[in-house]
Coordinates of C-alpha atoms and ligand atoms in Angstrom, one line a residue:
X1 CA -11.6 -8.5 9.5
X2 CA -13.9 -5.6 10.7
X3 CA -12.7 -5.5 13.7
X4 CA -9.1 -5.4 13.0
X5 CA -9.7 -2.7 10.4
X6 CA -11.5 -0.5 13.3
X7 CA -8.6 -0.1 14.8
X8 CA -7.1 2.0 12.1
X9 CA -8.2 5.6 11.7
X10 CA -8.6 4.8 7.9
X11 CA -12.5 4.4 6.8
X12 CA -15.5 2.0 6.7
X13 CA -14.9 -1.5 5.2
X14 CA -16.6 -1.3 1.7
X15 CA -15.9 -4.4 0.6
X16 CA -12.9 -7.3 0.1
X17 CA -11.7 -9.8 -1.7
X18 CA -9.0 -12.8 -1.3
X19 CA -6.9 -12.5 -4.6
X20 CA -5.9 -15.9 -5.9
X21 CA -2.1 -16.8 -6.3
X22 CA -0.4 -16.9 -3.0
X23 CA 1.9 -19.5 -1.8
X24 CA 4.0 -18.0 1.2
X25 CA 0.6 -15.4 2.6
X26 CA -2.7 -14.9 1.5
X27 CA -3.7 -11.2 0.5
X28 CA -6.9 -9.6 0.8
X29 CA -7.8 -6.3 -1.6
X30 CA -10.1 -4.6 0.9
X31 CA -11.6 -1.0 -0.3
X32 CA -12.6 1.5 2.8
X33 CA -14.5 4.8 2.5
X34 CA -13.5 8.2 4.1
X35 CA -14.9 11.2 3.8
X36 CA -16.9 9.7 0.6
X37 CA -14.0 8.8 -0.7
X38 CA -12.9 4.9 -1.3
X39 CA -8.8 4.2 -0.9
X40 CA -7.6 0.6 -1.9
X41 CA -5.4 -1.5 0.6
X42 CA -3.9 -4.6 0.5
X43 CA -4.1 -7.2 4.1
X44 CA -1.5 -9.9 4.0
X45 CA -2.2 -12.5 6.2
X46 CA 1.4 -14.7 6.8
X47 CA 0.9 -18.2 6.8
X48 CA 4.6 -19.5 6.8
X49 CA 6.2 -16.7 9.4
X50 CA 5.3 -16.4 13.4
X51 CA 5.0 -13.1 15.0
X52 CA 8.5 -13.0 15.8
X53 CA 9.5 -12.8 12.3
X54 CA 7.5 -9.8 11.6
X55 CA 9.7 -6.9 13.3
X56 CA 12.7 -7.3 10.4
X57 CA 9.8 -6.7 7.8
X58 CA 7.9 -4.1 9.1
X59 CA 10.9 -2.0 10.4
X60 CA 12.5 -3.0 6.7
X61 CA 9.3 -2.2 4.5
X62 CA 8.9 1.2 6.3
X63 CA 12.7 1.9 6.0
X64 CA 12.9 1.7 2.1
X65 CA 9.4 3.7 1.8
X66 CA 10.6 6.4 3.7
X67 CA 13.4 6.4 1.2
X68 CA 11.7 6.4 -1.7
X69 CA 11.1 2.7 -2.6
X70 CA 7.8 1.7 -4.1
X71 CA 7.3 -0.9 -1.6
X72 CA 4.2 -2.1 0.6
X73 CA 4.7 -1.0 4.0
X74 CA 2.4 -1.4 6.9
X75 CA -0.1 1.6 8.1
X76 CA 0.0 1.9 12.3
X77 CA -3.4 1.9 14.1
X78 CA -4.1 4.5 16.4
X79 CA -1.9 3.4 19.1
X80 CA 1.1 3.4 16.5
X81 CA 1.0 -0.3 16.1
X82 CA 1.7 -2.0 13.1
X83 CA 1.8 -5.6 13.6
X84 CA -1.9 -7.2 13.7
X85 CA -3.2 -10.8 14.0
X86 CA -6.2 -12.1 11.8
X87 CA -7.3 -15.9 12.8
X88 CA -4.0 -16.2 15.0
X89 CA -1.3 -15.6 12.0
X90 CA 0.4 -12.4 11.7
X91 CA -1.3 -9.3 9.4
X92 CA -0.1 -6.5 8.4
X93 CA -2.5 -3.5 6.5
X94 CA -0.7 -2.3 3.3
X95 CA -1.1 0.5 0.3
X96 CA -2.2 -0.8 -2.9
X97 CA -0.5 0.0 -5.6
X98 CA -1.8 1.0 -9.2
X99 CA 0.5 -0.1 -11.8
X100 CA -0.1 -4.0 -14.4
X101 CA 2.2 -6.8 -14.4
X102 CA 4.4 -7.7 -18.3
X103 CA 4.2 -11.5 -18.9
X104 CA 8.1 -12.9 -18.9
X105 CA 7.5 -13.2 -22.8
X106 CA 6.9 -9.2 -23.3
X107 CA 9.4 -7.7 -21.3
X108 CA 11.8 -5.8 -23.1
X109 CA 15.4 -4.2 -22.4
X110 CA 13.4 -0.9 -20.9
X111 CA 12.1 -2.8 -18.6
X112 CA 15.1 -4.8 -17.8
X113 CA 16.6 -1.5 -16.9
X114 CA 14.3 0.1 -14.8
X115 CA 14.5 -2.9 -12.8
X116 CA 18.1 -2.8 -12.6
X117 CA 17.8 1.1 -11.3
X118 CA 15.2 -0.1 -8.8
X119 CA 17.4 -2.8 -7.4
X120 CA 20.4 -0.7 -6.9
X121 CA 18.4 1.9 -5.2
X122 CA 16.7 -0.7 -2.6
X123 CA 20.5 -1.7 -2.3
X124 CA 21.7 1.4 -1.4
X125 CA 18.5 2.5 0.6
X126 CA 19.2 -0.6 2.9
X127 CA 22.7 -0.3 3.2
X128 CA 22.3 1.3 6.3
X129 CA 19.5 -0.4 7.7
X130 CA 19.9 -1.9 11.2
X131 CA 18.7 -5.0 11.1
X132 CA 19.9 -8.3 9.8
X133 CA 18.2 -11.9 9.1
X134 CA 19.7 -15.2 7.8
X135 CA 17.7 -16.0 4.5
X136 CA 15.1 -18.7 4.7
X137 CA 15.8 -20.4 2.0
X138 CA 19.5 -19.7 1.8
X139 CA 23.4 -21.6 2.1
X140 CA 21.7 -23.4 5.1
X141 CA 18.5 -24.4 3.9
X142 CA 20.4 -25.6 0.2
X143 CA 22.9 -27.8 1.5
X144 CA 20.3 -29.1 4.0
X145 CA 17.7 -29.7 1.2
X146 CA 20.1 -30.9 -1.5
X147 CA 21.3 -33.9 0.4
X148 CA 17.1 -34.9 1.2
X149 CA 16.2 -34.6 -2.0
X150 CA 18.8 -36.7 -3.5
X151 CA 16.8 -39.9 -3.8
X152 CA 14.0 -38.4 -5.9
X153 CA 16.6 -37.2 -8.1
X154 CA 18.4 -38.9 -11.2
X155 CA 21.9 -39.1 -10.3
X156 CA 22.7 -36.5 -12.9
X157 CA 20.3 -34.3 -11.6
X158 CA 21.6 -35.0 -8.1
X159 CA 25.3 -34.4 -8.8
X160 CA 24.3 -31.3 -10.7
X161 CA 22.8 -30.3 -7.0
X162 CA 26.1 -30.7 -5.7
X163 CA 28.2 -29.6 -7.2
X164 CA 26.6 -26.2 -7.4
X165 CA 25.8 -26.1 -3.2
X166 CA 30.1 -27.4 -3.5
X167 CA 31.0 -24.3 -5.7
X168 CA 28.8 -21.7 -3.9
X169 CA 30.6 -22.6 -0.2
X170 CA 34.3 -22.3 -2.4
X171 CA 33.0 -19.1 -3.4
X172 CA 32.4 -17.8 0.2
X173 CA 35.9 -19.4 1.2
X174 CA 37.6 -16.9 -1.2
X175 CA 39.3 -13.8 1.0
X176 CA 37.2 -11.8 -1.4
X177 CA 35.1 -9.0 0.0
X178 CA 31.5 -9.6 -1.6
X179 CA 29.7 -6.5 -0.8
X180 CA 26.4 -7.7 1.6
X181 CA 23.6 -5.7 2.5
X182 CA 19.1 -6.5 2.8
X183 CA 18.4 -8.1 -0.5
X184 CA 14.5 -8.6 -1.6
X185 CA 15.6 -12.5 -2.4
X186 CA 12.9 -13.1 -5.0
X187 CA 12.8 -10.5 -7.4
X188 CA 10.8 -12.5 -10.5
X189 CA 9.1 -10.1 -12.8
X190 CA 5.5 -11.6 -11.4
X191 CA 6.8 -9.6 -8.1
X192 CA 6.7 -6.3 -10.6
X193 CA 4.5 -3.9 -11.1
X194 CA 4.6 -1.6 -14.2
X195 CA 3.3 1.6 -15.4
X196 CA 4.4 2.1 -19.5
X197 CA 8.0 0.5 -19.2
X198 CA 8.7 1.9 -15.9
X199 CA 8.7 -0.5 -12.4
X200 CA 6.2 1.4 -10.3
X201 CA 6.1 -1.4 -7.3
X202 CA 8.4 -4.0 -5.9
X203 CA 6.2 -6.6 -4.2
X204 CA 6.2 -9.7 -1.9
X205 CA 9.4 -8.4 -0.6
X206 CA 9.2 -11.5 2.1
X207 CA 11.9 -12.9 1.1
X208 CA 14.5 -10.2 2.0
X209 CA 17.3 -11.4 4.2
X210 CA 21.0 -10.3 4.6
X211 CA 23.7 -11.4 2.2
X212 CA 25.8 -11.0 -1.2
X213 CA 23.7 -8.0 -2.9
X214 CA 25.2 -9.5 -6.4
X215 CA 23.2 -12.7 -5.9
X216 CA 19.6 -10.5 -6.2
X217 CA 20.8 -9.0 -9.2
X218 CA 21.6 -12.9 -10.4
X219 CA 17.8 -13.8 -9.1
X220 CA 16.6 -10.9 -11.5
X221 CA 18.8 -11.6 -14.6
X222 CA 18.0 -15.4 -14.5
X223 CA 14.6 -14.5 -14.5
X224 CA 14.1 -11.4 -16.6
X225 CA 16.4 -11.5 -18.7
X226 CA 16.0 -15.6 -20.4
X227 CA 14.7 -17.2 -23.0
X228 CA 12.0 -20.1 -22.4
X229 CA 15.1 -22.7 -23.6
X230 CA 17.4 -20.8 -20.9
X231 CA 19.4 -18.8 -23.1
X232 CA 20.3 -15.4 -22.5
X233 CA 18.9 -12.4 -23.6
X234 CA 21.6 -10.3 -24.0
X235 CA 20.3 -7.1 -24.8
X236 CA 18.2 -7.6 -21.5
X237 CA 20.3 -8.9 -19.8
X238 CA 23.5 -5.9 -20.5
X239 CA 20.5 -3.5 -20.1
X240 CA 19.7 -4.3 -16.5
X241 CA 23.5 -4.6 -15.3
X242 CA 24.4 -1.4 -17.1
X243 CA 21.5 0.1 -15.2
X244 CA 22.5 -1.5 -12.0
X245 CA 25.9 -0.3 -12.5
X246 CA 25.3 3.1 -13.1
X247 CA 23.7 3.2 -9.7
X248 CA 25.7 0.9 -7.5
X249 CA 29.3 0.8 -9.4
X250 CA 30.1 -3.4 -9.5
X251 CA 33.7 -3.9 -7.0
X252 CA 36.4 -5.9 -8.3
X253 CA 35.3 -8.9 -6.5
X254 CA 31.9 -8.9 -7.8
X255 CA 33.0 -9.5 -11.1
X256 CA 34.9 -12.5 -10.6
X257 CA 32.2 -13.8 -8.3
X258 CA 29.3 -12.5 -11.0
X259 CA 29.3 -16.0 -13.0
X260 CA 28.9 -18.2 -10.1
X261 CA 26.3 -16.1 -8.9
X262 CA 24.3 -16.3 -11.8
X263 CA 24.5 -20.4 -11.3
X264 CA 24.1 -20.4 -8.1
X265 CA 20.6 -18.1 -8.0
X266 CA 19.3 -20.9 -10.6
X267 CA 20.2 -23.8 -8.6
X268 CA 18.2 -21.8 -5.7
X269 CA 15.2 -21.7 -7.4
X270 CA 15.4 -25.2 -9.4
X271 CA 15.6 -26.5 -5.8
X272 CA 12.7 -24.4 -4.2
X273 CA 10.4 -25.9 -7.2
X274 CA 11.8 -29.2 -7.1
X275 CA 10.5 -30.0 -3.7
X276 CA 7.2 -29.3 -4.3
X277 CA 7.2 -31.3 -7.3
X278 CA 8.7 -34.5 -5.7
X279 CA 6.0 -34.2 -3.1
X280 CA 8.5 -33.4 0.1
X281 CA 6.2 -32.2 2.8
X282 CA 7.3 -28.5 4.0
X283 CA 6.8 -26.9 7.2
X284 CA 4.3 -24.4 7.3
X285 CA 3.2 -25.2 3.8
X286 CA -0.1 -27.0 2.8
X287 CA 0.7 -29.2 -0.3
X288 CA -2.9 -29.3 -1.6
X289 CA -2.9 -26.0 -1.5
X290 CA 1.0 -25.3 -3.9
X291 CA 0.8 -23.8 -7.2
X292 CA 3.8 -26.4 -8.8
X293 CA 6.2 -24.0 -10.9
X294 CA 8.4 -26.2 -13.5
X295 CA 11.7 -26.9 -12.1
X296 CA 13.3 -27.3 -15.5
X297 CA 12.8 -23.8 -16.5
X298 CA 15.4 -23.3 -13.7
X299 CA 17.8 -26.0 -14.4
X300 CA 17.7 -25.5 -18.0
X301 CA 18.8 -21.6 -17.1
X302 CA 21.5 -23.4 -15.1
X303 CA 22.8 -25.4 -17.8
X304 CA 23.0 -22.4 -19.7
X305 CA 25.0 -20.2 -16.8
X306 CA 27.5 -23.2 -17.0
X307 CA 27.7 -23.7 -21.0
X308 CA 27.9 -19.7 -21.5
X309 CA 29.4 -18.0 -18.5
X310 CA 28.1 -14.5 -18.3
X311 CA 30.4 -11.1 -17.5
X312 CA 29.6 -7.8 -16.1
X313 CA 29.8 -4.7 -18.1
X314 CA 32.5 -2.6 -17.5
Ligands
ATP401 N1 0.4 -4.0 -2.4 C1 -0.1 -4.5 -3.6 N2 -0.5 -3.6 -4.5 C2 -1.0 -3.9 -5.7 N3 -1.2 -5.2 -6.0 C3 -0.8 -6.2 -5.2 C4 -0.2 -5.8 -3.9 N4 0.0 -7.0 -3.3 C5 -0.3 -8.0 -4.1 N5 -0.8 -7.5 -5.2 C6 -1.3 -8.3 -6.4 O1 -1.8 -9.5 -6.0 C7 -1.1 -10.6 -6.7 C8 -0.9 -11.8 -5.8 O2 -0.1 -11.5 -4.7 P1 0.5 -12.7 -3.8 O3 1.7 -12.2 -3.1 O4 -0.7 -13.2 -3.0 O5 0.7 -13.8 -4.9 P2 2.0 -14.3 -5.5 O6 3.1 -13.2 -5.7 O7 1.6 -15.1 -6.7 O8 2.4 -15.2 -4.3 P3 3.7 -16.1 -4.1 O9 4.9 -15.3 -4.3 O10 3.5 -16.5 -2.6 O11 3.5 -17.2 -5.0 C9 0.3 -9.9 -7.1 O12 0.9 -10.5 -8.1 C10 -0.3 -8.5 -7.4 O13 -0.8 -8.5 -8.7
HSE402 N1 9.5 -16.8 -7.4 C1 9.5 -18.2 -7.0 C2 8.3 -18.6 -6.2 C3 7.9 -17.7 -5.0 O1 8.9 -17.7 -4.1 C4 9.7 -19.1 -8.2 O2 9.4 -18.6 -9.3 O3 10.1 -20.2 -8.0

């Protein structure tokens, strides 16, 4: 650790600390002193990603900054580079930003909104960007992981699968043209940070790969904008797309595809929880080590999608 932070023209190591919570890489708050002064960082170390899937994150993270997006992005050392190494795994040193998280149960239609500004802006800030990369946990990885987990499932819950991985690949079959672009792929509020009502960071933006920019704003209403029984909020949930819309305008084809969207984002997530919790083994992934989030939250959100198809605001 000392050693890697002499390398940056930044201060003295005062002191760090691991910070409890993470699943996909383990961050460090470490405090340096310069010119009597102490800055806060944040190290991630990457525990699921080899160097070679590092460029698309630190060219993307210090793309949206420079435009404007509270993101992390990586500090260079003195020879300009970036991309560091602590006990063999990739590392990247980060700003740490000031701002509190809003437990699910306190977030309001303010917040709701802000988000939605925030997302369209990262959408339109990456819109340009110049790389692409095929989501890790994405059309691939579902159908894949849908068919293994089938004989830990009940048949219902196994049919439910599916039929929603079936519905998503009709979707893409549709001559429609889906606006794509760098999505952040895992925008749940606990990814937030707030200062009043207002998002002042997007974090843990590790997820970010290329595809339908309508499916993150999906991610984000599934998860901000729902009821512990799945229902929607509504008032949330037509503040964020308003929001959103004022910002990125919605095509024609993004509201027809909206509702399948919002399904398909829950049975992404339901999935993702549900293999931890039958016990599957993952690559790259210590199971003693997984915080087990409830998969019902997410299938009970997509039995609610189904029962109540939602619409975009006009
Ligand atoms: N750059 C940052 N600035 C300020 N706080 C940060 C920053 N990075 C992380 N944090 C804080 O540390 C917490 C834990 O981060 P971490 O990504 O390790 O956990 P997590 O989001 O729970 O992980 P996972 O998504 O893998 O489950 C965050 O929720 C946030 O409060
Ligand atoms: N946000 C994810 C976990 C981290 O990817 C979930 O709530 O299932």
């Amino acid at each position: 650790m000392t050693n890697l932070l002499a390398q940056f023209d930044l201060g003295q190591l005062v002191s760090y600390k691991g910070i409890e919570g993470g699943i996909e890489n383990t961050n460090y708050f470490v405090t340096l002193e310069q010119n009597n002064q102490h800055t806060d960082y944040v190290l991630t170390v990457f525990e699921e990603f080899g160097m070679d899937d590092m460029p698309f994150f630190v060219e993307l993270t210090t793309w949206l900054a420079e435009r404007q997006i509270p993101v992390p992005f990586p500090y260079k050392d003195r020879n300009g580079i970036a991309l560091k190494k602590l006990h063999n795994r990739p590392a990247l040193l980060q700003p740490r930003f000031t701002g509190h998280h809003v437990a699910q149960t306190d977030l309001s239609a303010e917040h709701c909104a802000s988000i939605g500004t925030h997302l369209a802006k990262f959408h339109l800030a990456s819109e340009s960007f110049y790389l692409r990369r095929q989501a890790h946990r994405g059309v691939f990885w579902w159908r894949r992981e849908s068919q293994n987990i089938q004989r830990h499932l009940s048949k219902e819950d196994g049919e439910l699968l599916a039929q929603e991985v079936r519905l998503f690949d009709e979707l893409r079959e549709q001559p429609w043209g889906l606006p794509m672009g760098t999505i952040h792929g895992d925008m749940f509020h606990d990814n937030a940070l707030f200062d009043g009502n207002q998002v002042s960071a997007i974090l843990d933006v590790y997820n970010a790969a290329t595809a339908f920019l309508l499916f993150d704003l999906a991610i984000v209403a599934n998860d901000w904008c729902t009821l512990p029984d799945g229902t929607v909020d509504q008032a949330r949930e037509q503040a964020l797309l308003k929001a959103y819309h004022a910002e990125r305008p919605f095509t024609p084809d993004e509201y027809k595809a909206w509702p399948q969207l919002t399904r398909t984002a829950a049975m992404r997530f339901w999935l993702s929880r549900l293999i931890p919790a039958c016990g599957i083994e993952q690559a790259g992934r210590q199971s003693g080590d997984m915080v087990i989030k409830d998969p019902d939250e997410l299938k009970r959100i997509l039995l609610q999608r189904i029962a109540t198809p939602s619409s975009l605001p006009g």
